[in-house]
Amino acid sequence: MAVRGEGVYVWEADGNRYLDFSGSAAVNFIGHGVGEISDAMAEQARQLEFVHTSQFTTPVAEEFAQELLDFAGDHFAGGAVYFTCGGSESVETALKLARQYQVEIGERNRHQILSRQQSYHGATLGALAVSGNRKRREIYLPMVREFEHIGVPYCYRCAFECTDSCYNCGQQYAAELERAIQAAKGAAAGFIFEPMSGATLGAVAPPPGYLQAVAEICQRHGVLLIADEVMTGMGRTGRNFAIEHWGITPDILVTAKGISSGYAPLGAVITSKKVADAIAAGSGAFLHGFTYNAHPVSVDAGRAVLRRLRALNLVHAADSQTDGTAGAALKTTLESLRDLDAVGDVRGLGLLWGVEFVADKRTKAPFAAEKSFAGLVGQACLRRGLLVYPMQGCVDGIAGDHLLIAPPAMITVEQIGWAVEQIRAAVKESLPTGGKHQPGVSKPNRAI
Ligand SMILES: Cc1ncc(COP(=O)(O)O)c(C=O)c1O
């Protein structure tokens, strides 16, 4: 029972303190309990708590939309922003926006959204249809309409035995996208992808040249490029958006989580001018809506979070490629775990990292899925006062264990050092293992 948060810590009702080393689920970026965010939200609620977007827009939504377009970079100048209540709503919005864009420009046959295996785009049925996370999809599959899911480069377990830092494998996977677009026979409307795989593979970055090839293929075939930056956006990887690492410019950018750092339910779909103009010049309105689009209190929370993120230079703090930052400290400290027999890989960028466990380091054989090794490590961390995000399925959707690490950007070097020591001890405690755990599934509570 969590009752209070401050900085990197969360407290339970009985006084136990936890260091939040996963930002809940890669949500919190500015730290817990920041009074200026709650003050801004309270002030907005006092002035105007809500209006429906069919009747009004609000100064806070208009101003924050412009600030977000600026934050997203030059490519989005003259574009538009659609605010939602989170990641899944934003993905649903992006899928429908891609379809409407194609209809507006006279491409009525284009309705398919291509996506990737081993991905996660949300819990609603449309988002689940484009997701590849086997465990989260399995029982709902008869309910979803599916289009092609292509393979995803995963260099630690490279399927092509590359000897060129996986440049070759990146090109092979990009070619798979081109074949899928051709097989769709003119029906592909968009391609959705996580620039860096989030929870499902555990912070896997793409190989060099891959995303550039993917972007070029989409552009050549008239397929909208949709970057899902729900987890990687708003500074998490040490850039405003992760796409900046690879210099690509999607048509639609989806974000949530860090946009409000968890202070309010908020997500955003940021579109380029090309997409916004096509709708403005066509039917004139996006045929889509939720009652709580652009909720003034949530949007104001996002605005206040962006102000703080800028004032404290937190995107720079997250940059693992610059010495002296929290990101760099996290990278070096986590990499020290490589000396453990059970740690096969440590990977990531910025403040988004994955630690993959293996039963045999030489063959990279995973632990038996029934052992739920990541779950055991997660529980051992919890007993030691550390919150991490354990996941299973990185190898084939079922087997393969990893932890996702995504702390708030104001974490100190000492706190990182302490947290990594707890993981080290937790891994040792979890070998040999037993017990059951279901990672990635929320516990039901009486409020449901
Ligand atoms: C990449 C990605 N997209 C979409 C979602 C869904 O977001 P939400 O849980 O806010 O609906 C998530 C959630 O983890 C995510 O990581």
Coordinates of C-alpha atoms and ligand atoms in Angstrom, one line a residue:
M1 CA 0.0 0.0 0.0
A2 CA 1.9 3.0 -1.3
V3 CA 1.2 6.3 0.5
R4 CA 3.9 8.8 -0.3
G5 CA 6.6 9.6 -2.8
E6 CA 9.6 12.0 -2.7
G7 CA 12.5 12.1 -5.1
V8 CA 13.5 8.6 -6.1
Y9 CA 11.7 7.0 -3.1
V10 CA 8.2 5.6 -2.5
W11 CA 6.9 4.8 1.0
E12 CA 4.4 2.1 2.1
A13 CA 1.8 2.7 4.8
D14 CA 3.9 0.8 7.3
G15 CA 6.9 3.0 6.7
N16 CA 8.9 0.7 4.3
R17 CA 10.9 2.8 1.8
Y18 CA 11.7 1.7 -1.8
L19 CA 14.1 3.2 -4.2
D20 CA 12.2 3.5 -7.5
F21 CA 14.8 2.1 -10.0
S22 CA 12.2 1.5 -12.7
G23 CA 10.3 4.8 -12.5
S24 CA 7.3 2.6 -11.8
A25 CA 7.0 1.3 -15.4
A26 CA 9.4 3.8 -17.0
V27 CA 7.0 6.5 -16.1
N28 CA 8.6 8.8 -13.6
F29 CA 11.4 11.0 -15.0
I30 CA 11.4 14.1 -12.8
G31 CA 11.1 12.4 -9.4
H32 CA 8.2 11.8 -7.0
G33 CA 6.5 14.4 -4.9
V34 CA 7.4 17.6 -6.8
G35 CA 5.2 20.2 -5.2
E36 CA 5.3 22.7 -8.2
I37 CA 3.5 20.1 -10.4
S38 CA 0.7 19.4 -7.9
D39 CA 0.4 23.2 -7.4
A40 CA 0.0 23.8 -11.1
M41 CA -2.6 21.1 -11.4
A42 CA -4.5 22.5 -8.4
E43 CA -4.5 26.0 -9.9
Q44 CA -5.8 24.7 -13.3
A45 CA -8.5 22.7 -11.5
R46 CA -9.6 25.8 -9.6
Q47 CA -9.8 27.9 -12.8
L48 CA -11.3 25.4 -15.2
E49 CA -11.4 21.7 -14.4
F50 CA -12.8 20.5 -17.7
V51 CA -14.5 21.4 -21.0
H52 CA -15.2 19.0 -23.9
T53 CA -13.1 19.4 -27.0
S54 CA -16.2 19.4 -29.2
Q55 CA -17.1 22.7 -27.7
F56 CA -13.8 24.4 -26.6
T57 CA -10.1 24.4 -26.8
T58 CA -8.1 25.8 -23.8
P59 CA -5.1 28.1 -23.5
V60 CA -3.2 25.3 -21.6
A61 CA -3.8 22.8 -24.4
E62 CA -2.9 25.2 -27.2
E63 CA 0.2 26.4 -25.4
F64 CA 1.4 22.9 -24.5
A65 CA 0.7 21.6 -28.0
Q66 CA 3.1 24.3 -29.4
E67 CA 5.7 23.6 -26.7
L68 CA 5.6 19.9 -27.6
L69 CA 5.9 20.5 -31.3
D70 CA 9.0 22.6 -30.5
F71 CA 10.3 19.9 -28.2
A72 CA 9.8 17.3 -31.0
G73 CA 12.1 19.3 -33.4
D74 CA 12.0 21.1 -36.7
H75 CA 10.4 18.2 -38.6
F76 CA 7.2 18.8 -36.6
A77 CA 7.0 22.5 -37.2
G78 CA 3.4 23.4 -38.4
G79 CA 2.2 20.0 -37.2
A80 CA -0.5 19.2 -34.7
V81 CA -0.9 17.4 -31.3
Y82 CA -3.7 15.2 -30.0
F83 CA -3.8 14.8 -26.3
T84 CA -5.1 11.5 -24.7
C85 CA -5.0 9.9 -21.3
G86 CA -2.1 7.5 -21.9
G87 CA -0.1 5.2 -24.1
S88 CA -2.8 2.8 -25.4
E89 CA -5.2 5.6 -26.2
S90 CA -2.4 7.4 -28.0
V91 CA -1.6 4.3 -30.1
E92 CA -5.2 3.8 -31.0
T93 CA -5.4 7.4 -32.0
A94 CA -2.2 7.1 -34.2
L95 CA -3.6 4.0 -36.0
K96 CA -6.8 5.8 -36.8
L97 CA -5.0 8.9 -37.8
A98 CA -2.9 7.0 -40.3
R99 CA -6.0 5.4 -41.8
Q100 CA -7.8 8.8 -42.0
Y101 CA -4.7 10.4 -43.6
Q102 CA -4.7 7.8 -46.4
V103 CA -8.4 8.3 -47.0
E104 CA -8.0 12.0 -47.1
I105 CA -5.4 11.8 -49.8
G106 CA -7.5 9.4 -51.9
E107 CA -5.8 6.2 -50.9
R108 CA -8.9 4.5 -49.6
N109 CA -7.6 1.0 -49.9
R110 CA -4.8 1.6 -47.4
H111 CA -6.0 0.3 -44.1
Q112 CA -3.4 -2.1 -42.8
I113 CA -0.9 -1.2 -40.1
L114 CA 2.3 -3.3 -40.2
S115 CA 4.2 -3.8 -37.0
R116 CA 6.9 -6.0 -35.4
Q117 CA 7.1 -9.2 -33.4
Q118 CA 8.4 -8.9 -29.8
S119 CA 6.9 -5.4 -29.4
Y120 CA 4.3 -3.8 -27.1
H121 CA 2.0 -0.9 -28.1
G122 CA -0.7 -1.1 -25.4
A123 CA -3.6 -3.0 -23.8
T124 CA -6.6 -2.0 -25.9
L125 CA -7.6 -4.3 -28.7
G126 CA -6.3 -2.1 -31.6
A127 CA -3.0 -1.6 -29.8
L128 CA -2.8 -5.3 -28.9
A129 CA -3.4 -6.2 -32.6
V130 CA -0.2 -4.4 -33.6
S131 CA 1.8 -5.6 -30.6
G132 CA 3.9 -8.7 -30.7
N133 CA 4.2 -9.5 -27.0
R134 CA 3.1 -13.2 -27.0
K135 CA 2.0 -13.4 -23.3
R136 CA 0.1 -10.2 -23.3
R137 CA -1.8 -11.1 -26.5
E138 CA -2.3 -14.8 -26.4
I139 CA -5.9 -15.2 -25.0
Y140 CA -7.2 -12.2 -26.8
L141 CA -6.0 -13.2 -30.3
P142 CA -9.4 -14.4 -31.5
M143 CA -10.7 -10.9 -30.8
V144 CA -8.2 -8.9 -32.8
R145 CA -7.8 -8.2 -36.5
E146 CA -4.2 -8.8 -37.4
F147 CA -1.9 -7.6 -40.1
E148 CA 1.7 -8.6 -40.8
H149 CA 4.2 -8.6 -37.9
I150 CA 7.8 -8.5 -39.1
G151 CA 10.9 -9.7 -37.3
V152 CA 12.9 -7.4 -35.0
P153 CA 16.7 -7.1 -34.8
Y154 CA 18.0 -8.4 -31.4
C155 CA 21.7 -8.2 -31.6
Y156 CA 22.6 -10.2 -28.5
R157 CA 20.8 -13.1 -30.1
C158 CA 21.5 -12.2 -33.7
A159 CA 19.8 -14.6 -36.1
F160 CA 22.2 -13.7 -38.9
E161 CA 25.5 -14.3 -37.1
C162 CA 26.7 -10.8 -38.2
T163 CA 30.3 -9.8 -37.9
D164 CA 29.7 -6.1 -38.8
S165 CA 28.0 -4.8 -35.6
C166 CA 24.7 -6.1 -37.1
Y167 CA 24.6 -3.7 -40.0
N168 CA 23.8 -6.7 -42.2
C169 CA 21.1 -7.9 -39.9
G170 CA 19.5 -4.5 -39.8
Q171 CA 19.3 -4.5 -43.6
Q172 CA 17.8 -8.0 -43.6
Y173 CA 15.1 -7.0 -41.2
A174 CA 14.4 -3.8 -43.2
A175 CA 14.1 -5.9 -46.4
E176 CA 11.4 -7.9 -44.5
L177 CA 9.4 -4.8 -44.1
E178 CA 9.6 -4.0 -47.8
R179 CA 8.4 -7.6 -48.6
A180 CA 5.5 -7.2 -46.2
I181 CA 4.5 -3.9 -47.8
Q182 CA 4.6 -5.5 -51.2
A183 CA 2.6 -8.5 -50.0
A184 CA -0.1 -6.1 -48.7
K185 CA -0.7 -5.1 -52.3
G186 CA -1.3 -1.4 -51.8
A187 CA -3.2 -1.8 -48.5
A188 CA -0.5 -0.8 -46.1
A189 CA -1.4 2.5 -44.4
G190 CA 1.3 2.7 -41.7
F191 CA 4.2 0.9 -39.9
I192 CA 4.4 1.2 -36.1
F193 CA 7.6 0.5 -34.2
E194 CA 9.4 1.2 -30.9
P195 CA 12.7 3.0 -31.8
M196 CA 14.2 1.1 -28.9
S197 CA 12.4 -2.0 -27.7
G198 CA 10.9 -1.2 -24.3
A199 CA 9.5 -3.8 -21.9
T200 CA 9.2 -6.8 -24.3
L201 CA 12.9 -7.2 -25.3
G202 CA 14.3 -5.0 -22.5
A203 CA 15.9 -1.8 -23.9
V204 CA 17.2 -3.3 -27.2
A205 CA 18.6 -0.5 -29.5
P206 CA 18.4 -1.0 -33.2
P207 CA 21.6 -1.9 -35.2
P208 CA 23.2 0.9 -37.2
G209 CA 21.5 1.7 -40.5
Y210 CA 18.3 -0.2 -39.7
L211 CA 15.9 2.6 -38.8
Q212 CA 17.2 4.7 -41.6
A213 CA 16.5 1.9 -44.1
V214 CA 13.0 1.4 -42.6
A215 CA 12.2 5.1 -42.8
E216 CA 13.3 5.2 -46.5
I217 CA 11.2 2.1 -47.4
C218 CA 8.1 3.6 -45.8
Q219 CA 8.6 6.9 -47.5
R220 CA 9.1 5.2 -50.9
H221 CA 5.9 3.2 -50.5
G222 CA 3.6 5.9 -49.2
V223 CA 3.4 4.1 -45.8
L224 CA 3.2 6.4 -42.7
L225 CA 6.0 5.9 -40.2
I226 CA 4.7 5.8 -36.7
A227 CA 7.2 5.9 -33.9
D228 CA 5.9 4.6 -30.6
E229 CA 7.8 6.6 -28.0
V230 CA 5.5 6.0 -25.1
M231 CA 8.4 4.6 -23.1
T232 CA 11.4 6.2 -24.9
G233 CA 10.1 9.7 -25.3
M234 CA 10.4 12.9 -23.3
G235 CA 14.1 12.6 -22.5
R236 CA 14.2 9.0 -21.3
T237 CA 17.1 8.0 -23.6
G238 CA 19.1 11.2 -23.3
R239 CA 17.5 12.9 -26.3
N240 CA 14.1 14.6 -26.4
F241 CA 12.9 11.6 -28.4
A242 CA 14.9 8.5 -29.1
I243 CA 14.5 8.8 -32.9
E244 CA 17.1 11.6 -32.7
H245 CA 19.8 9.0 -32.0
W246 CA 19.3 7.7 -35.5
G247 CA 18.3 10.9 -37.3
I248 CA 15.0 9.7 -38.6
T249 CA 11.8 11.7 -38.8
P250 CA 8.5 9.8 -38.5
D251 CA 5.2 11.1 -39.7
I252 CA 3.5 10.4 -36.4
L253 CA 5.2 10.4 -33.0
V254 CA 3.3 8.7 -30.1
T255 CA 4.2 9.5 -26.5
A256 CA 2.9 9.1 -22.9
K257 CA 4.4 8.0 -19.6
G258 CA 7.2 10.6 -19.1
I259 CA 5.1 13.4 -20.6
S260 CA 3.5 13.8 -17.2
S261 CA 6.0 11.7 -15.2
G262 CA 2.9 10.0 -13.8
Y263 CA 1.5 13.1 -12.1
A264 CA -1.7 12.8 -14.3
P265 CA -3.0 10.4 -17.0
L266 CA -1.6 11.9 -20.2
G267 CA -0.5 10.9 -23.6
A268 CA 0.1 12.7 -26.9
V269 CA 0.1 12.0 -30.6
I270 CA 2.3 14.5 -32.4
T271 CA 1.9 14.7 -36.2
S272 CA 4.0 16.3 -38.9
K273 CA 2.6 19.1 -41.0
K274 CA 2.0 16.7 -43.9
V275 CA -0.5 14.7 -41.9
A276 CA -2.2 17.7 -40.2
D277 CA -2.5 19.5 -43.5
A278 CA -4.0 16.5 -45.3
I279 CA -6.9 16.4 -42.8
A280 CA -7.2 20.2 -42.7
A281 CA -7.4 20.4 -46.5
G282 CA -9.7 17.4 -46.7
S283 CA -12.7 16.7 -44.4
G284 CA -11.4 19.3 -41.9
A285 CA -11.7 17.1 -38.7
F286 CA -10.2 14.0 -37.3
L287 CA -13.0 11.5 -36.9
H288 CA -12.1 10.3 -33.5
G289 CA -12.4 11.3 -29.9
F290 CA -12.4 10.4 -26.2
T291 CA -14.4 12.4 -23.6
Y292 CA -11.2 13.3 -21.8
N293 CA -9.0 14.4 -24.7
A294 CA -6.8 17.3 -23.7
H295 CA -8.1 17.3 -20.1
P296 CA -7.0 20.7 -18.8
V297 CA -5.6 19.3 -15.5
S298 CA -3.6 16.5 -17.1
V299 CA -2.4 18.8 -19.9
D300 CA -1.3 21.4 -17.3
A301 CA 0.6 18.6 -15.4
G302 CA 2.4 17.8 -18.6
R303 CA 3.3 21.5 -19.1
A304 CA 4.6 21.8 -15.6
V305 CA 6.7 18.6 -16.0
L306 CA 8.2 19.9 -19.3
R307 CA 9.1 23.2 -17.5
R308 CA 10.8 21.3 -14.8
L309 CA 12.6 19.0 -17.1
R310 CA 14.0 22.0 -19.0
A311 CA 14.8 24.0 -15.8
L312 CA 16.9 21.1 -14.4
N313 CA 18.3 20.0 -17.8
L314 CA 17.1 16.5 -17.2
V315 CA 17.4 15.3 -20.8
H316 CA 21.2 16.0 -20.5
A317 CA 21.2 14.2 -17.2
A318 CA 19.8 11.2 -18.9
D319 CA 22.4 11.1 -21.6
S320 CA 24.5 8.0 -21.1
Q321 CA 26.9 9.1 -23.9
T322 CA 28.2 12.2 -21.9
D323 CA 30.5 11.8 -19.0
G324 CA 29.4 12.9 -15.6
T325 CA 25.7 12.4 -16.1
A326 CA 23.3 10.1 -14.3
G327 CA 22.9 8.2 -17.5
A328 CA 26.6 7.6 -17.8
A329 CA 26.8 6.5 -14.1
L330 CA 23.9 4.1 -14.7
K331 CA 25.6 2.6 -17.8
T332 CA 28.9 1.9 -16.1
T333 CA 27.4 0.7 -12.8
L334 CA 25.0 -1.7 -14.5
E335 CA 27.7 -3.0 -16.8
S336 CA 29.6 -4.1 -13.7
L337 CA 27.0 -6.8 -13.4
R338 CA 28.4 -8.6 -16.4
D339 CA 30.8 -10.5 -14.2
L340 CA 27.9 -12.5 -12.7
D341 CA 27.4 -15.9 -14.4
A342 CA 23.7 -15.4 -14.6
V343 CA 24.0 -12.0 -16.4
G344 CA 24.2 -12.5 -20.2
D345 CA 23.7 -9.0 -21.5
V346 CA 23.5 -5.4 -20.2
R347 CA 22.1 -3.0 -22.8
G348 CA 20.4 0.3 -23.2
L349 CA 20.7 4.0 -23.7
G350 CA 20.2 7.0 -21.5
L351 CA 18.1 6.0 -18.5
L352 CA 16.5 3.0 -20.1
W353 CA 18.4 -0.3 -19.6
G354 CA 17.9 -4.0 -19.7
V355 CA 19.7 -6.7 -17.8
E356 CA 19.2 -10.1 -19.4
F357 CA 19.7 -13.3 -17.4
V358 CA 21.0 -16.6 -18.8
A359 CA 21.3 -20.1 -17.4
D360 CA 24.5 -20.6 -19.5
K361 CA 26.6 -17.6 -20.4
R362 CA 28.5 -19.4 -23.2
T363 CA 25.5 -20.8 -25.1
K364 CA 23.2 -18.0 -24.0
A365 CA 20.6 -20.6 -23.0
P366 CA 17.8 -19.0 -21.0
F367 CA 16.5 -20.2 -17.7
A368 CA 13.5 -22.5 -17.9
A369 CA 10.4 -20.3 -18.3
E370 CA 8.7 -22.0 -15.3
K371 CA 11.5 -20.8 -13.0
S372 CA 10.5 -17.2 -13.7
F373 CA 14.0 -16.1 -12.8
A374 CA 13.4 -12.4 -13.5
G375 CA 10.4 -12.5 -11.2
L376 CA 12.4 -14.1 -8.4
V377 CA 15.1 -11.4 -8.8
G378 CA 12.4 -8.7 -8.8
Q379 CA 11.0 -10.1 -5.6
A380 CA 14.4 -10.3 -3.9
C381 CA 15.0 -6.7 -5.0
L382 CA 11.7 -5.7 -3.4
R383 CA 12.6 -7.4 -0.1
R384 CA 15.8 -5.2 -0.2
G385 CA 13.8 -2.0 -0.8
L386 CA 14.4 -1.7 -4.5
L387 CA 11.8 -1.5 -7.3
V388 CA 12.7 -2.9 -10.7
Y389 CA 10.6 -4.1 -13.7
P390 CA 11.0 -7.9 -14.2
M391 CA 9.9 -9.3 -17.6
Q392 CA 9.9 -12.7 -19.3
G393 CA 9.8 -13.7 -23.0
C394 CA 12.7 -11.9 -24.6
V395 CA 14.0 -15.0 -26.3
D396 CA 10.8 -16.3 -27.9
G397 CA 7.9 -14.7 -26.2
I398 CA 7.9 -17.3 -23.4
A399 CA 11.5 -18.0 -22.3
G400 CA 14.1 -15.4 -21.6
D401 CA 14.3 -13.2 -18.4
H402 CA 15.3 -9.6 -18.0
L403 CA 14.9 -6.6 -15.7
L404 CA 14.0 -3.2 -17.1
I405 CA 15.7 -0.4 -15.3
A406 CA 14.4 3.2 -15.8
P407 CA 15.0 5.5 -12.8
P408 CA 14.0 9.1 -12.4
A409 CA 16.7 11.5 -14.0
M410 CA 17.5 13.1 -10.7
I411 CA 18.9 9.9 -9.2
T412 CA 22.4 10.3 -7.7
V413 CA 25.6 8.3 -8.3
E414 CA 25.4 7.0 -4.7
Q415 CA 21.8 5.9 -5.2
I416 CA 22.7 4.1 -8.5
G417 CA 25.6 2.3 -6.7
W418 CA 23.4 1.2 -3.9
A419 CA 20.6 0.0 -6.2
V420 CA 23.0 -2.0 -8.4
E421 CA 24.5 -3.7 -5.3
Q422 CA 21.0 -4.8 -4.4
I423 CA 20.5 -6.3 -7.8
R424 CA 23.8 -8.1 -7.5
A425 CA 22.7 -9.6 -4.2
A426 CA 19.2 -10.4 -5.4
V427 CA 20.6 -12.3 -8.4
K428 CA 22.8 -14.4 -6.1
E429 CA 19.8 -15.0 -3.7
S430 CA 17.7 -16.2 -6.6
L431 CA 20.1 -19.0 -7.6
P432 CA 19.1 -21.9 -7.5
T433 CA 15.5 -21.1 -7.7
G434 CA 11.9 -22.2 -7.3
G435 CA 8.5 -20.5 -6.8
K436 CA 6.0 -18.9 -9.1
H437 CA 5.6 -15.3 -10.3
Q438 CA 3.7 -13.6 -13.1
P439 CA 5.6 -10.6 -14.3
G440 CA 3.9 -7.9 -16.3
V441 CA 0.5 -8.6 -14.9
S442 CA -1.1 -6.1 -12.5
K443 CA -2.4 -7.4 -9.2
P444 CA -6.2 -6.9 -9.0
N445 CA -7.3 -4.5 -6.3
R446 CA -10.6 -3.8 -4.7
A447 CA -10.9 -0.5 -6.6
I448 CA -11.4 -2.3 -10.0
Ligands
LIG1 C1 6.0 1.3 -26.2 C2 4.7 1.3 -25.5 N1 3.6 1.7 -26.1 C3 2.4 1.7 -25.5 C4 2.2 1.4 -24.2 C5 0.9 1.5 -23.5 O1 0.8 2.6 -22.7 P1 -0.2 2.6 -21.5 O2 0.1 1.5 -20.6 O3 0.0 4.0 -20.9 O4 -1.6 2.5 -22.1 C6 3.3 1.0 -23.5 C7 3.2 0.7 -22.0 O5 4.1 0.2 -21.4 C8 4.6 1.0 -24.1 O6 5.7 0.7 -23.4

